Amino acid sequence: MSAFPARLLAIASREDAERELARIGVDPRGIGMMSPKMLIRCVHLSKLLCHQANILKQEMLGLGGDAAVARGTVACSIDSTDVILMGTEKQLRRLCEKLVHQPFDLAGLAGELTALLANTSPPPRTWKIAQRALVLDRPLIMGILNITPDSFSDGGSFLDPDRAAERALEMEAEGADIIDIGGESTRPGAPQVPAVEELRRIVPVIERLAGRLSCPVSVDTWKSEVARGTLNAGAEIINDISGFGFDPAMAPLAAESGAGVVLMHTRGTPDRMQSHTGYGDLLGEVAAGLRSSLDNAVSAGVERERIVIDPGIGFAKDAAGNMEILRRLREFTSLGLPLLVGTSRKSFIGKTLGRETDERLLGTAATVALAVANGADILRVHDVRAMRDAADMAHAIITS
Ligand code: HH2
């Protein structure tokens, strides 16, 4: 046996760091000082001028971290460079303090960086929606109810409003926290449905649920006319797969109604989205798209506390892209908003496992568990009972 047994620690969060320091008897002041040194952060910055990047490199090296820049930066033989800063949280905070005194607008960059580091602490723990606030202290399950003839998984099953209302109540009994009702399929190649038809499908179901369903209803639509009609009928959340990109009246409606909002990332319309699956920097481009949706919503007057973001699994992404997003999901938490993920029965699971749509329960459970472990707050699923357990189990492990 070794005289000095050494092992590597897996420190994924501030809590992990604090727990390990406490375990070896570090005093509370020391825990406060040292836990930020145990978290290594890599920060991506876009399009900096060479002299800005060179100062960052010099300062980070001085602090014991580093900064990666493109070849040609030192000699300023290129116009601009992306930069990846590498350091502990403590080093990055110290960098911000030093940048305040630097020229070339680096004080502005320090402000951005300070805000980013603040977002690495847990995002808001409640989500304000039209008539209440949902607490996000454990994963929320959003049960899917498609009142469509052609949805890829449950299409044609709930066209009868009584049957649809029963399914909503059943999902609530199985542990759903939100019921997400859609009247138009968004599967690749699906035809568009006129707003009047979407309303004709959804509103009777919401009306039948009045006084019977305790949890809130969300409406899966990108059309303001449908959102307005369903909010008037009692829906509390607008789930827009276009992140308010398809209908310019959506953002002002969301602001005026006080509804909760899900802003999802996609590219192109659903009929064309699978021809837009190529990215130079998938995570960077999805995050930039979400940030622009967020800025648009906030400028229209939507409160940040009402907004949830969603990277849009299966929307203008191929199977490899979906898996990269799930693997690196935690990167989206730096936007400082709760995160929703919808993997349920989707084709990348079928493709990976060689399973038909109705054989993807366990594959979906694996994605749900991993999404929770990687920072998802809300899971949009068909199989509520099973995914409630998968999400709760993953959450119990990460918070144990
Ligand atoms: N996925 C679908 C529809 N709406 N909304 C959000 N926020 N996130 C998603 O991932 C998402 C969504 C597609 O799934 P489904 O509703 O089951 O199928 P269809 O669009 O064919 O009705």
Coordinates of C-alpha atoms in Angstrom, one line a residue, residues 43-337:
V43 CA -14.5 31.8 -20.6
H44 CA -14.9 32.3 -24.4
L45 CA -14.7 35.9 -25.6
S46 CA -15.5 36.8 -29.3
K47 CA -13.7 39.1 -31.7
L48 CA -11.3 41.0 -29.5
L49 CA -8.6 43.3 -31.0
C50 CA -5.1 42.0 -30.8
H51 CA -3.9 44.6 -28.3
Q52 CA -6.9 43.8 -26.0
A53 CA -6.2 40.1 -26.3
N54 CA -2.5 40.6 -25.6
I55 CA -3.3 42.5 -22.3
L56 CA -5.6 39.7 -21.3
K57 CA -3.0 37.1 -21.9
Q58 CA -0.4 39.0 -20.0
E59 CA -2.7 39.6 -17.0
M60 CA -3.9 36.0 -16.9
L61 CA -0.3 34.7 -16.9
G62 CA 0.5 37.1 -14.1
L63 CA -2.4 35.7 -12.1
G64 CA -1.3 32.1 -12.6
G65 CA -4.0 31.3 -15.3
D66 CA -3.7 31.6 -19.0
A67 CA -5.5 32.9 -22.1
A68 CA -5.6 31.2 -25.5
V69 CA -5.5 33.4 -28.6
A70 CA -5.3 32.9 -32.3
R71 CA -1.9 32.6 -34.0
G72 CA -0.9 36.1 -35.2
T73 CA -2.3 37.9 -32.1
V74 CA 1.1 38.8 -30.5
A75 CA 2.4 40.3 -33.8
C76 CA -1.0 41.9 -34.4
S77 CA -0.9 40.4 -37.9
I78 CA -4.7 39.5 -37.8
D79 CA -7.6 41.9 -37.4
S80 CA -9.2 40.2 -34.3
T81 CA -9.2 37.0 -32.3
D82 CA -11.5 35.0 -30.1
V83 CA -10.0 34.4 -26.6
I84 CA -10.5 31.6 -24.2
L85 CA -9.6 32.6 -20.6
M86 CA -8.6 29.8 -18.2
G87 CA -8.5 30.3 -14.5
T88 CA -10.1 29.7 -11.2
E89 CA -13.1 31.9 -10.3
K90 CA -10.8 33.7 -8.0
Q91 CA -8.2 34.5 -10.7
L92 CA -11.0 35.7 -13.1
R93 CA -12.5 38.0 -10.4
R94 CA -9.0 39.4 -9.8
L95 CA -8.6 39.9 -13.6
C96 CA -11.8 42.0 -13.6
E97 CA -10.4 44.2 -10.8
K98 CA -7.2 44.8 -12.8
L99 CA -9.0 45.4 -16.1
V100 CA -10.9 48.3 -14.7
H101 CA -7.6 50.3 -14.9
Q102 CA -6.7 49.3 -18.4
P103 CA -7.3 51.2 -21.7
F104 CA -9.0 50.0 -24.9
D105 CA -12.4 49.5 -23.4
L106 CA -11.2 46.7 -21.2
A107 CA -13.1 48.2 -18.3
G108 CA -16.3 47.5 -20.3
L109 CA -15.2 43.9 -20.8
A110 CA -14.5 43.7 -17.0
G111 CA -18.2 44.6 -16.5
E112 CA -19.4 41.8 -18.8
L113 CA -17.1 39.3 -17.2
T114 CA -18.2 40.3 -13.7
A115 CA -21.8 39.7 -14.7
L116 CA -21.0 36.4 -16.3
L117 CA -19.2 35.2 -13.1
A118 CA -22.2 36.3 -11.0
N119 CA -24.4 34.1 -13.3
T120 CA -22.3 31.0 -12.3
S121 CA -24.1 31.1 -8.9
P122 CA -27.5 29.3 -9.1
P123 CA -30.1 31.0 -11.5
P124 CA -33.4 32.3 -10.0
R125 CA -35.2 29.6 -8.1
T126 CA -38.7 30.7 -9.1
W127 CA -40.4 31.2 -12.5
K128 CA -43.1 33.9 -12.5
I129 CA -46.0 32.9 -14.8
A130 CA -49.4 34.6 -15.4
Q131 CA -51.1 33.8 -12.1
R132 CA -48.4 32.3 -9.8
A133 CA -44.7 31.6 -9.4
L134 CA -43.4 28.1 -9.9
V135 CA -40.6 27.1 -7.4
L136 CA -37.6 25.5 -9.1
D137 CA -36.1 23.7 -6.2
R138 CA -36.5 20.3 -7.9
P139 CA -36.9 19.5 -11.6
L140 CA -40.3 20.4 -13.1
I141 CA -42.0 18.0 -15.4
M142 CA -43.9 19.6 -18.4
G143 CA -46.3 17.0 -19.8
I144 CA -46.9 17.1 -23.6
L145 CA -50.4 17.1 -25.0
N146 CA -50.6 17.5 -28.7
I147 CA -54.1 18.1 -30.2
T148 CA -52.9 17.4 -33.7
P149 CA -53.4 14.7 -36.3
D150 CA -49.7 14.6 -37.2
S151 CA -47.4 15.0 -34.2
F152 CA -44.5 12.7 -34.5
S153 CA -45.4 10.7 -31.3
D154 CA -48.9 11.3 -30.0
G155 CA -50.5 12.6 -33.2
G156 CA -54.1 11.7 -33.6
S157 CA -54.5 10.4 -30.0
F158 CA -56.1 13.5 -28.4
L159 CA -58.2 15.2 -31.1
D160 CA -61.3 14.6 -29.0
P161 CA -61.3 17.4 -26.4
D162 CA -62.8 15.2 -23.6
R163 CA -60.0 12.6 -24.2
A164 CA -57.4 15.4 -24.3
A165 CA -58.7 16.8 -21.0
E166 CA -58.6 13.4 -19.4
R167 CA -55.0 12.9 -20.5
A168 CA -54.0 16.3 -19.0
L169 CA -55.6 15.3 -15.6
E170 CA -53.9 11.9 -15.9
M171 CA -50.5 13.5 -16.5
E172 CA -51.0 15.8 -13.5
A173 CA -51.8 12.7 -11.3
E174 CA -48.6 11.1 -12.6
G175 CA -46.6 14.1 -11.4
A176 CA -46.6 16.7 -14.1
D177 CA -46.1 20.3 -12.9
I178 CA -47.2 22.0 -16.2
I179 CA -49.3 20.7 -19.1
D180 CA -48.0 22.0 -22.5
I181 CA -50.8 22.0 -25.1
G182 CA -50.0 22.3 -28.8
G183 CA -52.3 22.5 -31.8
E184 CA -49.7 22.4 -34.6
S185 CA -47.0 19.8 -35.1
T186 CA -43.5 21.2 -35.4
R187 CA -41.9 18.0 -36.6
P188 CA -39.5 18.5 -39.5
G189 CA -41.7 19.0 -42.7
A190 CA -45.0 19.5 -40.8
P191 CA -47.5 21.7 -42.6
Q192 CA -48.6 25.0 -41.0
V193 CA -52.0 25.2 -39.3
P194 CA -54.1 28.4 -39.5
A195 CA -54.5 30.2 -36.1
V196 CA -58.2 29.7 -36.1
E197 CA -57.8 25.9 -36.4
E198 CA -55.1 25.9 -33.7
L199 CA -57.5 27.8 -31.4
R200 CA -60.4 25.5 -32.3
R201 CA -58.2 22.5 -31.2
I202 CA -56.7 24.0 -28.0
V203 CA -59.3 26.3 -26.3
P204 CA -62.0 23.6 -25.7
V205 CA -59.5 21.5 -23.9
I206 CA -58.4 24.4 -21.6
E207 CA -62.1 25.2 -20.9
R208 CA -62.7 21.6 -19.9
L209 CA -59.8 21.8 -17.5
A210 CA -61.0 24.9 -15.7
G211 CA -61.5 24.2 -12.0
R212 CA -60.2 20.6 -12.5
L213 CA -56.5 21.0 -13.2
S214 CA -54.4 22.5 -10.4
C215 CA -51.2 22.9 -12.4
P216 CA -50.7 25.6 -15.0
V217 CA -51.3 25.2 -18.7
S218 CA -48.7 26.3 -21.2
V219 CA -49.5 26.8 -24.9
D220 CA -47.0 25.6 -27.5
T221 CA -47.4 28.1 -30.3
W222 CA -45.4 30.7 -32.2
K223 CA -48.5 32.7 -33.2
S224 CA -49.6 35.7 -31.1
E225 CA -53.3 35.2 -32.1
V226 CA -53.2 31.7 -30.7
A227 CA -51.3 32.8 -27.6
R228 CA -53.8 35.6 -26.9
G229 CA -56.8 33.4 -27.3
T230 CA -55.4 30.6 -25.1
L231 CA -54.1 33.0 -22.4
N232 CA -57.7 34.5 -22.3
A233 CA -59.0 31.0 -21.8
G234 CA -56.6 30.5 -18.8
A235 CA -53.2 29.4 -20.1
E236 CA -50.3 30.9 -18.1
I237 CA -47.2 30.2 -20.2
I238 CA -46.3 30.9 -23.9
N239 CA -43.9 28.2 -25.2
D240 CA -42.6 29.6 -28.5
I241 CA -40.3 27.3 -30.5
S242 CA -39.2 30.4 -32.5
G243 CA -38.0 32.4 -29.4
F244 CA -40.4 35.2 -30.5
G245 CA -38.7 35.2 -33.9
F246 CA -41.6 34.3 -36.2
D247 CA -44.3 36.6 -35.0
P248 CA -43.3 40.2 -34.1
A249 CA -46.5 40.6 -32.0
M250 CA -45.5 37.9 -29.6
A251 CA -43.0 39.8 -27.5
P252 CA -45.4 42.8 -26.8
L253 CA -48.2 40.3 -26.0
A254 CA -46.0 38.4 -23.6
A255 CA -45.1 41.7 -21.9
E256 CA -48.7 42.9 -21.6
S257 CA -50.1 39.6 -20.4
G258 CA -47.5 38.8 -17.8
A259 CA -47.4 35.2 -19.0
G260 CA -44.5 33.0 -18.4
V261 CA -42.3 32.5 -21.5
V262 CA -40.2 29.7 -22.9
L263 CA -37.8 31.0 -25.6
M264 CA -36.5 28.2 -27.7
H265 CA -33.7 28.2 -30.2
T266 CA -34.2 27.1 -33.8
R267 CA -33.2 28.2 -37.3
G268 CA -35.5 28.5 -40.3
T269 CA -39.2 27.4 -40.2
P270 CA -40.0 23.8 -39.2
D271 CA -40.5 22.7 -42.8
R272 CA -36.9 23.8 -43.6
M273 CA -35.1 23.5 -40.3
Q274 CA -33.3 20.2 -41.0
S275 CA -31.5 21.9 -43.8
H276 CA -29.9 24.3 -41.3
T277 CA -28.0 21.8 -39.1
G278 CA -24.5 22.9 -39.9
Y279 CA -22.7 25.2 -37.3
G280 CA -19.2 26.5 -37.0
D281 CA -19.5 26.7 -33.2
L282 CA -22.8 25.0 -32.2
L283 CA -22.9 26.0 -28.5
G284 CA -21.7 29.5 -29.2
E285 CA -24.3 30.1 -32.0
V286 CA -27.2 28.6 -30.0
A287 CA -26.2 30.7 -27.0
A288 CA -26.0 33.8 -29.2
G289 CA -29.4 33.1 -30.7
L290 CA -31.0 32.7 -27.2
R291 CA -29.3 35.9 -26.0
S292 CA -30.8 37.8 -29.0
S293 CA -34.3 36.3 -28.3
L294 CA -33.8 37.3 -24.6
D295 CA -32.8 40.9 -25.5
N296 CA -35.7 41.2 -27.8
A297 CA -38.2 40.0 -25.1
V298 CA -36.7 42.2 -22.4
S299 CA -36.7 45.3 -24.7
A300 CA -40.4 44.6 -25.4
G301 CA -41.0 44.7 -21.6
V302 CA -41.0 41.1 -20.6
E303 CA -39.6 40.7 -17.1
R304 CA -36.5 38.4 -16.9
E305 CA -38.2 36.5 -14.0
R306 CA -40.8 35.3 -16.5
I307 CA -38.3 33.9 -19.0
V308 CA -37.0 30.3 -19.4
I309 CA -34.6 29.4 -22.2
D310 CA -34.5 26.1 -24.2
P311 CA -31.7 25.1 -26.7
G312 CA -34.3 23.4 -28.9
I313 CA -33.2 19.7 -29.1
G314 CA -34.0 18.4 -32.6
F315 CA -34.7 21.9 -34.1
A316 CA -32.1 22.6 -36.8
K317 CA -29.7 20.3 -35.1
D318 CA -28.6 16.8 -36.2
A319 CA -28.1 13.8 -33.8
A320 CA -24.5 14.7 -33.0
G321 CA -25.5 18.3 -32.3
N322 CA -28.3 17.3 -30.0
M323 CA -25.9 15.1 -28.1
E324 CA -23.2 17.8 -27.9
I325 CA -25.9 20.2 -26.5
L326 CA -26.9 17.7 -23.8
R327 CA -23.3 16.9 -22.9
R328 CA -22.4 20.7 -22.5
L329 CA -25.9 21.8 -21.4
R330 CA -24.5 23.5 -18.3
E331 CA -22.9 26.2 -20.5
F332 CA -26.3 27.7 -21.1
T333 CA -26.8 28.4 -17.3
S334 CA -24.4 31.3 -17.7
L335 CA -27.3 33.2 -19.3
G336 CA -28.6 33.3 -15.8
L337 CA -32.1 31.9 -16.6

